[in-house]
PDB file of C-alpha atoms in Angstrom:
ATOM      1  CA  MET A   1     -42.079  21.072   5.063  1.00  0.00           C
ATOM      2  CA  ASN A   2     -41.821  21.912   1.744  1.00  0.00           C
ATOM      3  CA  ASN A   3     -39.773  20.079  -0.458  1.00  0.00           C
ATOM      4  CA  ALA A   4     -37.552  23.226  -0.316  1.00  0.00           C
ATOM      5  CA  ASP A   5     -37.059  22.510   3.563  1.00  0.00           C
ATOM      6  CA  ARG A   6     -36.298  19.333   2.750  1.00  0.00           C
ATOM      7  CA  PRO A   7     -32.765  17.921   3.600  1.00  0.00           C
ATOM      8  CA  LEU A   8     -30.473  17.041   0.654  1.00  0.00           C
ATOM      9  CA  GLU A   9     -30.622  13.193   0.149  1.00  0.00           C
ATOM     10  CA  ALA A  10     -28.410  11.745  -2.306  1.00  0.00           C
ATOM     11  CA  ALA A  11     -30.505  10.375  -5.679  1.00  0.00           C
ATOM     12  CA  PRO A  12     -29.844   7.345  -6.863  1.00  0.00           C
ATOM     13  CA  ARG A  13     -28.009   7.542 -10.188  1.00  0.00           C
ATOM     14  CA  PRO A  14     -29.389   6.508 -13.212  1.00  0.00           C
ATOM     15  CA  PRO A  15     -27.806   3.122 -14.783  1.00  0.00           C
ATOM     16  CA  GLN A  16     -26.219   5.013 -17.531  1.00  0.00           C
ATOM     17  CA  GLU A  17     -24.587   7.360 -14.786  1.00  0.00           C
ATOM     18  CA  MET A  18     -23.226   4.212 -13.085  1.00  0.00           C
ATOM     19  CA  ARG A  19     -21.810   2.444 -16.224  1.00  0.00           C
ATOM     20  CA  ALA A  20     -19.761   5.864 -16.703  1.00  0.00           C
ATOM     21  CA  VAL A  21     -18.752   5.759 -13.348  1.00  0.00           C
ATOM     22  CA  GLU A  22     -17.843   2.288 -13.473  1.00  0.00           C
ATOM     23  CA  ARG A  23     -16.006   2.446 -16.916  1.00  0.00           C
ATOM     24  CA  ILE A  24     -14.120   5.407 -15.997  1.00  0.00           C
ATOM     25  CA  ALA A  25     -12.725   3.787 -12.999  1.00  0.00           C
ATOM     26  CA  ALA A  26     -11.843   0.635 -14.397  1.00  0.00           C
ATOM     27  CA  ILE A  27      -9.719   2.418 -17.062  1.00  0.00           C
ATOM     28  CA  LEU A  28      -7.787   3.985 -14.059  1.00  0.00           C
ATOM     29  CA  ARG A  29      -7.154   0.433 -12.565  1.00  0.00           C
ATOM     30  CA  SER A  30      -5.401  -1.226 -15.472  1.00  0.00           C
ATOM     31  CA  PHE A  31      -2.485   0.867 -14.695  1.00  0.00           C
ATOM     32  CA  SER A  32      -0.274  -0.309 -12.004  1.00  0.00           C
ATOM     33  CA  MET A  33       3.276  -0.859 -10.628  1.00  0.00           C
ATOM     34  CA  ALA A  34       4.016  -3.289 -13.076  1.00  0.00           C
ATOM     35  CA  GLN A  35       2.405  -1.638 -15.714  1.00  0.00           C
ATOM     36  CA  PRO A  36       2.312   1.967 -16.333  1.00  0.00           C
ATOM     37  CA  MET A  37       2.143   1.963 -19.303  1.00  0.00           C
ATOM     38  CA  LEU A  38      -0.050   0.371 -21.203  1.00  0.00           C
ATOM     39  CA  SER A  39      -1.721   0.050 -24.975  1.00  0.00           C
ATOM     40  CA  LEU A  40      -5.175   0.814 -25.977  1.00  0.00           C
ATOM     41  CA  THR A  41      -5.963  -2.741 -26.402  1.00  0.00           C
ATOM     42  CA  GLU A  42      -3.936  -3.469 -23.058  1.00  0.00           C
ATOM     43  CA  VAL A  43      -6.545  -0.889 -21.369  1.00  0.00           C
ATOM     44  CA  ALA A  44     -10.153  -2.144 -23.082  1.00  0.00           C
ATOM     45  CA  ARG A  45      -9.179  -5.792 -21.809  1.00  0.00           C
ATOM     46  CA  ALA A  46      -8.145  -5.016 -18.544  1.00  0.00           C
ATOM     47  CA  ALA A  47     -11.145  -2.341 -18.057  1.00  0.00           C
ATOM     48  CA  ASN A  48     -13.148  -4.965 -19.997  1.00  0.00           C
ATOM     49  CA  LEU A  49     -14.393  -2.499 -22.578  1.00  0.00           C
ATOM     50  CA  ASP A  50     -14.462  -2.542 -26.511  1.00  0.00           C
ATOM     51  CA  LYS A  51     -11.629  -0.163 -28.290  1.00  0.00           C
ATOM     52  CA  ASN A  52     -13.947   2.614 -29.552  1.00  0.00           C
ATOM     53  CA  THR A  53     -15.158   3.625 -25.563  1.00  0.00           C
ATOM     54  CA  THR A  54     -11.972   2.960 -24.330  1.00  0.00           C
ATOM     55  CA  ARG A  55     -10.265   5.506 -26.496  1.00  0.00           C
ATOM     56  CA  ARG A  56     -13.396   8.268 -26.051  1.00  0.00           C
ATOM     57  CA  LEU A  57     -12.701   8.073 -22.277  1.00  0.00           C
ATOM     58  CA  LEU A  58      -9.322   7.723 -22.375  1.00  0.00           C
ATOM     59  CA  LEU A  59      -9.563  11.034 -24.256  1.00  0.00           C
ATOM     60  CA  ALA A  60     -11.678  12.597 -21.993  1.00  0.00           C
ATOM     61  CA  LEU A  61      -9.840  12.030 -18.811  1.00  0.00           C
ATOM     62  CA  ALA A  62      -6.798  13.490 -21.054  1.00  0.00           C
ATOM     63  CA  ALA A  63      -8.698  16.487 -21.298  1.00  0.00           C
ATOM     64  CA  GLU A  64      -8.671  16.197 -17.671  1.00  0.00           C
ATOM     65  CA  GLY A  65      -5.096  15.575 -17.136  1.00  0.00           C
ATOM     66  CA  LEU A  66      -5.692  12.293 -15.073  1.00  0.00           C
ATOM     67  CA  VAL A  67      -4.381  10.308 -18.713  1.00  0.00           C
ATOM     68  CA  ARG A  68      -1.389  11.079 -20.940  1.00  0.00           C
ATOM     69  CA  ARG A  69      -0.435   9.670 -24.250  1.00  0.00           C
ATOM     70  CA  ASP A  70       3.410   8.723 -24.806  1.00  0.00           C
ATOM     71  CA  GLU A  71       2.883   9.112 -28.984  1.00  0.00           C
ATOM     72  CA  SER A  72       6.568   7.611 -29.280  1.00  0.00           C
ATOM     73  CA  GLU A  73       5.376   4.186 -27.675  1.00  0.00           C
ATOM     74  CA  ARG A  74       1.392   4.546 -29.094  1.00  0.00           C
ATOM     75  CA  SER A  75       0.835   4.104 -25.162  1.00  0.00           C
ATOM     76  CA  TRP A  76      -1.067   5.558 -22.116  1.00  0.00           C
ATOM     77  CA  GLY A  77      -0.337   5.966 -18.075  1.00  0.00           C
ATOM     78  CA  LEU A  78      -1.912   8.130 -15.516  1.00  0.00           C
ATOM     79  CA  ASP A  79      -0.878  12.127 -15.992  1.00  0.00           C
ATOM     80  CA  ILE A  80       0.290  13.969 -12.774  1.00  0.00           C
ATOM     81  CA  GLY A  81      -3.864  14.931 -12.419  1.00  0.00           C
ATOM     82  CA  VAL A  82      -3.951  11.886 -10.106  1.00  0.00           C
ATOM     83  CA  MET A  83      -1.107  12.626  -8.354  1.00  0.00           C
ATOM     84  CA  LYS A  84      -2.743  16.208  -7.648  1.00  0.00           C
ATOM     85  CA  LEU A  85      -5.767  14.363  -5.931  1.00  0.00           C
ATOM     86  CA  GLN A  86      -3.747  12.526  -3.483  1.00  0.00           C
ATOM     87  CA  PRO A  87      -3.253  15.462  -0.962  1.00  0.00           C
ATOM     88  CA  ALA A  88      -7.690  14.992  -0.851  1.00  0.00           C
ATOM     89  CA  VAL A  89      -7.514  11.450   0.145  1.00  0.00           C
ATOM     90  CA  LEU A  90      -9.100  11.709   3.510  1.00  0.00           C
ATOM     91  CA  GLY A  91      -8.427   7.992   4.779  1.00  0.00           C
ATOM     92  CA  PRO A  92      -4.757   8.184   6.051  1.00  0.00           C
ATOM     93  CA  ARG A  93      -4.607  11.823   6.269  1.00  0.00           C
ATOM     94  CA  THR A  94      -4.430  11.913  10.355  1.00  0.00           C
ATOM     95  CA  LEU A  95      -2.458   8.730  10.457  1.00  0.00           C
ATOM     96  CA  ARG A  96       0.334  10.183   8.071  1.00  0.00           C
ATOM     97  CA  GLU A  97       0.071  13.146   9.778  1.00  0.00           C
ATOM     98  CA  THR A  98       0.228  11.815  13.078  1.00  0.00           C
ATOM     99  CA  ALA A  99       3.485   9.349  12.026  1.00  0.00           C
ATOM    100  CA  ALA A 100       5.519  12.128   9.673  1.00  0.00           C
ATOM    101  CA  PRO A 101       7.741  13.061  12.262  1.00  0.00           C
ATOM    102  CA  PHE A 102       8.217   9.926  13.823  1.00  0.00           C
ATOM    103  CA  LEU A 103       9.264   8.165  10.643  1.00  0.00           C
ATOM    104  CA  GLN A 104      11.741  11.267  10.027  1.00  0.00           C
ATOM    105  CA  TRP A 105      13.496  10.572  13.065  1.00  0.00           C
ATOM    106  CA  LEU A 106      13.525   6.710  12.520  1.00  0.00           C
ATOM    107  CA  THR A 107      14.650   7.425   8.652  1.00  0.00           C
ATOM    108  CA  GLU A 108      17.399   9.551  10.962  1.00  0.00           C
ATOM    109  CA  ARG A 109      18.251   7.094  13.766  1.00  0.00           C
ATOM    110  CA  SER A 110      18.144   4.139  11.491  1.00  0.00           C
ATOM    111  CA  GLY A 111      19.706   5.475   8.222  1.00  0.00           C
ATOM    112  CA  MET A 112      17.382   3.538   6.031  1.00  0.00           C
ATOM    113  CA  THR A 113      14.300   4.579   4.086  1.00  0.00           C
ATOM    114  CA  SER A 114      11.161   4.128   6.104  1.00  0.00           C
ATOM    115  CA  PHE A 115       7.831   3.058   5.377  1.00  0.00           C
ATOM    116  CA  PHE A 116       4.125   3.359   6.808  1.00  0.00           C
ATOM    117  CA  TRP A 117       1.539   0.585   5.383  1.00  0.00           C
ATOM    118  CA  ILE A 118      -1.720  -0.411   6.431  1.00  0.00           C
ATOM    119  CA  ALA A 119      -4.189  -2.852   4.858  1.00  0.00           C
ATOM    120  CA  ASP A 120      -6.124  -2.329   1.904  1.00  0.00           C
ATOM    121  CA  PRO A 121      -8.678  -4.544  -0.311  1.00  0.00           C
ATOM    122  CA  ASP A 122      -5.714  -5.073  -2.922  1.00  0.00           C
ATOM    123  CA  GLY A 123      -2.512  -5.523  -0.461  1.00  0.00           C
ATOM    124  CA  ALA A 124      -0.891  -3.305   1.921  1.00  0.00           C
ATOM    125  CA  ILE A 125      -0.794   0.395   0.683  1.00  0.00           C
ATOM    126  CA  CYS A 126       2.254   2.599   1.499  1.00  0.00           C
ATOM    127  CA  ILE A 127       1.096   5.433   3.295  1.00  0.00           C
ATOM    128  CA  ASP A 128       4.383   7.187   3.639  1.00  0.00           C
ATOM    129  CA  ARG A 129       7.704   6.807   2.954  1.00  0.00           C
ATOM    130  CA  VAL A 130      10.731   8.674   4.177  1.00  0.00           C
ATOM    131  CA  ARG A 131      13.638   8.890   1.788  1.00  0.00           C
ATOM    132  CA  ALA A 132      17.321   7.862   2.913  1.00  0.00           C
ATOM    133  CA  GLY A 133      20.477   8.994   1.453  1.00  0.00           C
ATOM    134  CA  GLY A 134      22.361   6.910  -0.989  1.00  0.00           C
ATOM    135  CA  GLU A 135      22.023   5.806  -3.883  1.00  0.00           C
ATOM    136  CA  PHE A 136      21.041   2.092  -2.863  1.00  0.00           C
ATOM    137  CA  ARG A 137      18.945   3.129  -0.222  1.00  0.00           C
ATOM    138  CA  ASP A 138      15.827   5.315  -2.483  1.00  0.00           C
ATOM    139  CA  VAL A 139      13.132   2.514  -2.822  1.00  0.00           C
ATOM    140  CA  PHE A 140      11.727   4.148  -5.625  1.00  0.00           C
ATOM    141  CA  TRP A 141       8.931   1.785  -6.578  1.00  0.00           C
ATOM    142  CA  SER A 142       7.335   2.075  -2.991  1.00  0.00           C
ATOM    143  CA  THR A 143       6.045   5.646  -2.883  1.00  0.00           C
ATOM    144  CA  PRO A 144       2.977   6.666  -1.170  1.00  0.00           C
ATOM    145  CA  GLY A 145       0.283   5.408  -2.832  1.00  0.00           C
ATOM    146  CA  THR A 146       1.802   2.098  -4.181  1.00  0.00           C
ATOM    147  CA  VAL A 147      -0.184  -1.509  -2.927  1.00  0.00           C
ATOM    148  CA  LEU A 148       2.586  -4.242  -2.705  1.00  0.00           C
ATOM    149  CA  PRO A 149       1.068  -8.064  -2.028  1.00  0.00           C
ATOM    150  CA  MET A 150       1.000  -9.040   1.507  1.00  0.00           C
ATOM    151  CA  ASN A 151       3.416 -11.935   0.705  1.00  0.00           C
ATOM    152  CA  VAL A 152       6.747  -9.924   0.488  1.00  0.00           C
ATOM    153  CA  ALA A 153       8.113  -7.249   2.203  1.00  0.00           C
ATOM    154  CA  SER A 154       8.860  -7.215   5.633  1.00  0.00           C
ATOM    155  CA  GLY A 155       5.440  -4.536   6.244  1.00  0.00           C
ATOM    156  CA  PRO A 156       3.275  -6.051   4.050  1.00  0.00           C
ATOM    157  CA  ARG A 157       4.090  -9.396   5.637  1.00  0.00           C
ATOM    158  CA  VAL A 158       3.441  -7.306   9.141  1.00  0.00           C
ATOM    159  CA  VAL A 159       0.094  -6.682   8.240  1.00  0.00           C
ATOM    160  CA  LEU A 160      -1.543  -9.736   6.307  1.00  0.00           C
ATOM    161  CA  ALA A 161      -0.244 -11.559  10.097  1.00  0.00           C
ATOM    162  CA  HIS A 162      -2.912  -8.999  11.380  1.00  0.00           C
ATOM    163  CA  LEU A 163      -5.619  -9.571   9.601  1.00  0.00           C
ATOM    164  CA  ASP A 164      -8.155 -11.378  11.155  1.00  0.00           C
ATOM    165  CA  ASP A 165      -9.040 -15.034  10.246  1.00  0.00           C
ATOM    166  CA  ALA A 166     -12.164 -13.981   7.275  1.00  0.00           C
ATOM    167  CA  ALA A 167      -9.523 -11.193   5.719  1.00  0.00           C
ATOM    168  CA  GLY A 168      -5.825 -13.333   5.768  1.00  0.00           C
ATOM    169  CA  THR A 169      -7.884 -16.423   4.227  1.00  0.00           C
ATOM    170  CA  ALA A 170      -9.325 -14.670   2.021  1.00  0.00           C
ATOM    171  CA  TRP A 171      -6.365 -13.063   0.663  1.00  0.00           C
ATOM    172  CA  LEU A 172      -4.585 -16.664   1.187  1.00  0.00           C
ATOM    173  CA  ALA A 173      -6.915 -17.967  -1.301  1.00  0.00           C
ATOM    174  CA  ARG A 174      -5.797 -15.550  -3.705  1.00  0.00           C
ATOM    175  CA  PRO A 175      -2.581 -16.656  -5.975  1.00  0.00           C
ATOM    176  CA  GLN A 176       0.662 -15.155  -4.387  1.00  0.00           C
ATOM    177  CA  PRO A 177       2.713 -13.698  -6.703  1.00  0.00           C
ATOM    178  CA  ARG A 178       6.541 -15.017  -6.816  1.00  0.00           C
ATOM    179  CA  PHE A 179       8.928 -12.062  -7.142  1.00  0.00           C
ATOM    180  CA  THR A 180      12.459 -14.059  -6.584  1.00  0.00           C
ATOM    181  CA  GLY A 181      13.416 -17.462  -5.637  1.00  0.00           C
ATOM    182  CA  ALA A 182      13.038 -17.030  -2.023  1.00  0.00           C
ATOM    183  CA  THR A 183       9.288 -15.256  -2.161  1.00  0.00           C
ATOM    184  CA  GLN A 184       6.804 -17.508  -0.288  1.00  0.00           C
ATOM    185  CA  THR A 185       3.906 -17.947  -2.139  1.00  0.00           C
ATOM    186  CA  ASP A 186       2.047 -21.296  -0.623  1.00  0.00           C
ATOM    187  CA  PRO A 187      -0.387 -20.556   1.811  1.00  0.00           C
ATOM    188  CA  ALA A 188       0.496 -22.978   4.391  1.00  0.00           C
ATOM    189  CA  GLU A 189       3.968 -21.183   4.305  1.00  0.00           C
ATOM    190  CA  LEU A 190       2.434 -17.991   4.999  1.00  0.00           C
ATOM    191  CA  LEU A 191       0.073 -18.938   7.870  1.00  0.00           C
ATOM    192  CA  ARG A 192       2.709 -20.362   9.440  1.00  0.00           C
ATOM    193  CA  ALA A 193       4.959 -17.091   9.161  1.00  0.00           C
ATOM    194  CA  ALA A 194       1.543 -14.858  10.049  1.00  0.00           C
ATOM    195  CA  ALA A 195       1.726 -17.014  13.178  1.00  0.00           C
ATOM    196  CA  ARG A 196       5.062 -16.636  14.247  1.00  0.00           C
ATOM    197  CA  ILE A 197       5.235 -12.866  13.345  1.00  0.00           C
ATOM    198  CA  ARG A 198       2.875 -12.234  15.893  1.00  0.00           C
ATOM    199  CA  ALA A 199       4.465 -14.231  18.231  1.00  0.00           C
ATOM    200  CA  GLN A 200       7.814 -12.679  17.711  1.00  0.00           C
ATOM    201  CA  GLY A 201       6.551  -8.914  17.012  1.00  0.00           C
ATOM    202  CA  HIS A 202       8.269  -7.962  13.967  1.00  0.00           C
ATOM    203  CA  GLU A 203       9.391  -9.192  10.822  1.00  0.00           C
ATOM    204  CA  LEU A 204      12.691  -9.373   8.831  1.00  0.00           C
ATOM    205  CA  ALA A 205      12.146  -9.777   5.185  1.00  0.00           C
ATOM    206  CA  VAL A 206      15.601 -10.868   2.527  1.00  0.00           C
ATOM    207  CA  ASN A 207      15.427 -11.257  -0.925  1.00  0.00           C
ATOM    208  CA  ASP A 208      11.796 -12.058  -1.095  1.00  0.00           C
ATOM    209  CA  TYR A 209      10.876  -8.491  -3.089  1.00  0.00           C
ATOM    210  CA  TYR A 210      13.990  -7.442  -4.576  1.00  0.00           C
ATOM    211  CA  VAL A 211      17.361  -9.413  -4.386  1.00  0.00           C
ATOM    212  CA  GLY A 212      19.879  -7.917  -2.438  1.00  0.00           C
ATOM    213  CA  MET A 213      17.167  -5.645  -0.442  1.00  0.00           C
ATOM    214  CA  ALA A 214      15.895  -6.139   3.558  1.00  0.00           C
ATOM    215  CA  GLY A 215      13.280  -4.997   5.253  1.00  0.00           C
ATOM    216  CA  LEU A 216      12.484  -5.334   9.182  1.00  0.00           C
ATOM    217  CA  ALA A 217       9.218  -4.252  10.487  1.00  0.00           C
ATOM    218  CA  VAL A 218       6.871  -3.936  13.359  1.00  0.00           C
ATOM    219  CA  PRO A 219       3.172  -3.352  14.306  1.00  0.00           C
ATOM    220  CA  VAL A 220       1.733  -0.097  15.423  1.00  0.00           C
ATOM    221  CA  THR A 221      -1.106  -0.261  17.793  1.00  0.00           C
ATOM    222  CA  ASP A 222      -3.513   1.736  18.750  1.00  0.00           C
ATOM    223  CA  ARG A 223      -4.187   3.245  22.990  1.00  0.00           C
ATOM    224  CA  SER A 224      -6.228   0.476  22.774  1.00  0.00           C
ATOM    225  CA  GLY A 225      -4.044  -2.469  21.296  1.00  0.00           C
ATOM    226  CA  GLY A 226      -5.783  -2.277  18.311  1.00  0.00           C
ATOM    227  CA  PHE A 227      -3.680  -3.026  15.220  1.00  0.00           C
ATOM    228  CA  ILE A 228      -3.084  -0.006  13.138  1.00  0.00           C
ATOM    229  CA  GLY A 229      -0.459  -0.759  10.628  1.00  0.00           C
ATOM    230  CA  ALA A 230       3.438  -1.562  10.095  1.00  0.00           C
ATOM    231  CA  ILE A 231       6.141   0.583  10.007  1.00  0.00           C
ATOM    232  CA  SER A 232       9.504  -0.855   8.540  1.00  0.00           C
ATOM    233  CA  VAL A 233      12.929   0.178   7.484  1.00  0.00           C
ATOM    234  CA  THR A 234      14.729  -0.827   4.093  1.00  0.00           C
ATOM    235  CA  SER A 235      17.951  -1.044   2.618  1.00  0.00           C
ATOM    236  CA  SER A 236      20.506  -3.181   1.559  1.00  0.00           C
ATOM    237  CA  ALA A 237      20.132  -7.278   2.753  1.00  0.00           C
ATOM    238  CA  SER A 238      24.131  -6.416   3.757  1.00  0.00           C
ATOM    239  CA  GLU A 239      23.060  -4.103   6.603  1.00  0.00           C
ATOM    240  CA  PHE A 240      20.383  -6.719   8.629  1.00  0.00           C
ATOM    241  CA  ALA A 241      23.174  -9.666   8.295  1.00  0.00           C
ATOM    242  CA  ALA A 242      24.486  -8.719  12.353  1.00  0.00           C
ATOM    243  CA  GLU A 243      22.607  -9.883  15.071  1.00  0.00           C
ATOM    244  CA  ASP A 244      23.269  -7.014  17.118  1.00  0.00           C
ATOM    245  CA  ARG A 245      22.726  -4.606  14.179  1.00  0.00           C
ATOM    246  CA  GLN A 246      18.829  -5.969  14.322  1.00  0.00           C
ATOM    247  CA  GLN A 247      18.597  -5.406  17.539  1.00  0.00           C
ATOM    248  CA  GLU A 248      19.771  -2.091  17.433  1.00  0.00           C
ATOM    249  CA  LEU A 249      17.024  -1.067  14.493  1.00  0.00           C
ATOM    250  CA  LEU A 250      14.357  -3.174  16.441  1.00  0.00           C
ATOM    251  CA  ALA A 251      14.675  -0.807  19.459  1.00  0.00           C
ATOM    252  CA  VAL A 252      14.365   2.130  17.302  1.00  0.00           C
ATOM    253  CA  LEU A 253      11.333   0.777  15.411  1.00  0.00           C
ATOM    254  CA  ARG A 254       9.576  -0.074  18.159  1.00  0.00           C
ATOM    255  CA  GLU A 255      10.010   3.450  20.332  1.00  0.00           C
ATOM    256  CA  ALA A 256       8.546   4.852  16.879  1.00  0.00           C
ATOM    257  CA  ALA A 257       5.476   2.597  16.651  1.00  0.00           C
ATOM    258  CA  VAL A 258       4.753   3.203  20.114  1.00  0.00           C
ATOM    259  CA  ALA A 259       5.162   7.067  19.755  1.00  0.00           C
ATOM    260  CA  ILE A 260       2.738   6.632  16.978  1.00  0.00           C
ATOM    261  CA  GLY A 261       0.328   4.722  18.440  1.00  0.00           C
ATOM    262  CA  VAL A 262      -0.003   6.242  21.524  1.00  0.00           C
ATOM    263  CA  ARG A 263      -1.209   9.317  19.848  1.00  0.00           C
ATOM    264  CA  LEU A 264      -4.144   7.708  17.691  1.00  0.00           C
ATOM    265  CA  GLY A 265      -7.377   6.484  18.943  1.00  0.00           C
ATOM    266  CA  PRO A 266      -8.938   3.028  18.090  1.00  0.00           C
ATOM    267  CA  ASN A 267      -8.805   2.633  14.705  1.00  0.00           C
ATOM    268  CA  PRO A 268     -12.607   1.319  13.138  1.00  0.00           C
ATOM    269  CA  GLY A 269     -10.883  -0.035   9.735  1.00  0.00           C
ATOM    270  CA  VAL A 270      -9.962  -3.714   8.557  1.00  0.00           C
ATOM    271  CA  PRO A 271     -10.822  -6.409  10.819  1.00  0.00           C
ATOM    272  CA  LEU A 272      -7.993  -7.380  12.097  1.00  0.00           C
ATOM    273  CA  HIS A 273      -6.537  -9.472  14.402  1.00  0.00           C
ATOM    274  CA  PRO A 274      -5.548  -8.483  18.086  1.00  0.00           C
ATOM    275  CA  ALA A 275      -2.236  -7.207  18.971  1.00  0.00           C
ATOM    276  CA  GLY A 276      -0.082  -9.884  20.635  1.00  0.00           C
TER     277      GLY A 276
END
């Protein structure tokens, strides 16, 4: 077989190419939900780069529509070009397509905004959301692609509860952020909460991420019983106060979770606790 007939193989990248990719990735990852706009100095610090290199790469990314500069604030942020890449992300596409009609049904039945969460190395990532009507019910910060720490909010806490022992221990070894007075940050408390969530099969989180908000979540498992993710509904805390309302919401959440799960095969993703 001559060279022209040989199967194509990925050639190893030269070190300088790898370094360029790493630098660009570090710059893009420096922006977050908490800090969507950063000064040049802040981007350089977060990416661990010098300011000249950072400026050059930011200008190149801006030319491609991936970042933008706010001249009035002398700051930088991600641009619309990043959002245009989202439909091409392969990982959760099947999950999103499968879950979408059931999240819509869940929102219509509950009157609340619904979410689908899966495990991510940086926390729990929202892969889809269906908004409910009403001013208060539009939870703007948890759009698809948002990553939340797993010590807060009902969906992320269900995901944490189903990580396997190694992944759970690694996550709990991190500093846990505090958002409100109700946020749990102690690893021992979170470990006990995870066991409780697995045992009862749901989580109700109130005021732990944003005062006045609450959420209720259940796990989604595939046909073999493997954990896939969590679906949740969120609204004002007062809407979860009555026990009969909680039970009504749990019933529709579990119905949606079963409908999603039976349509999905085994999940080969992050190591997770068996369901149950």
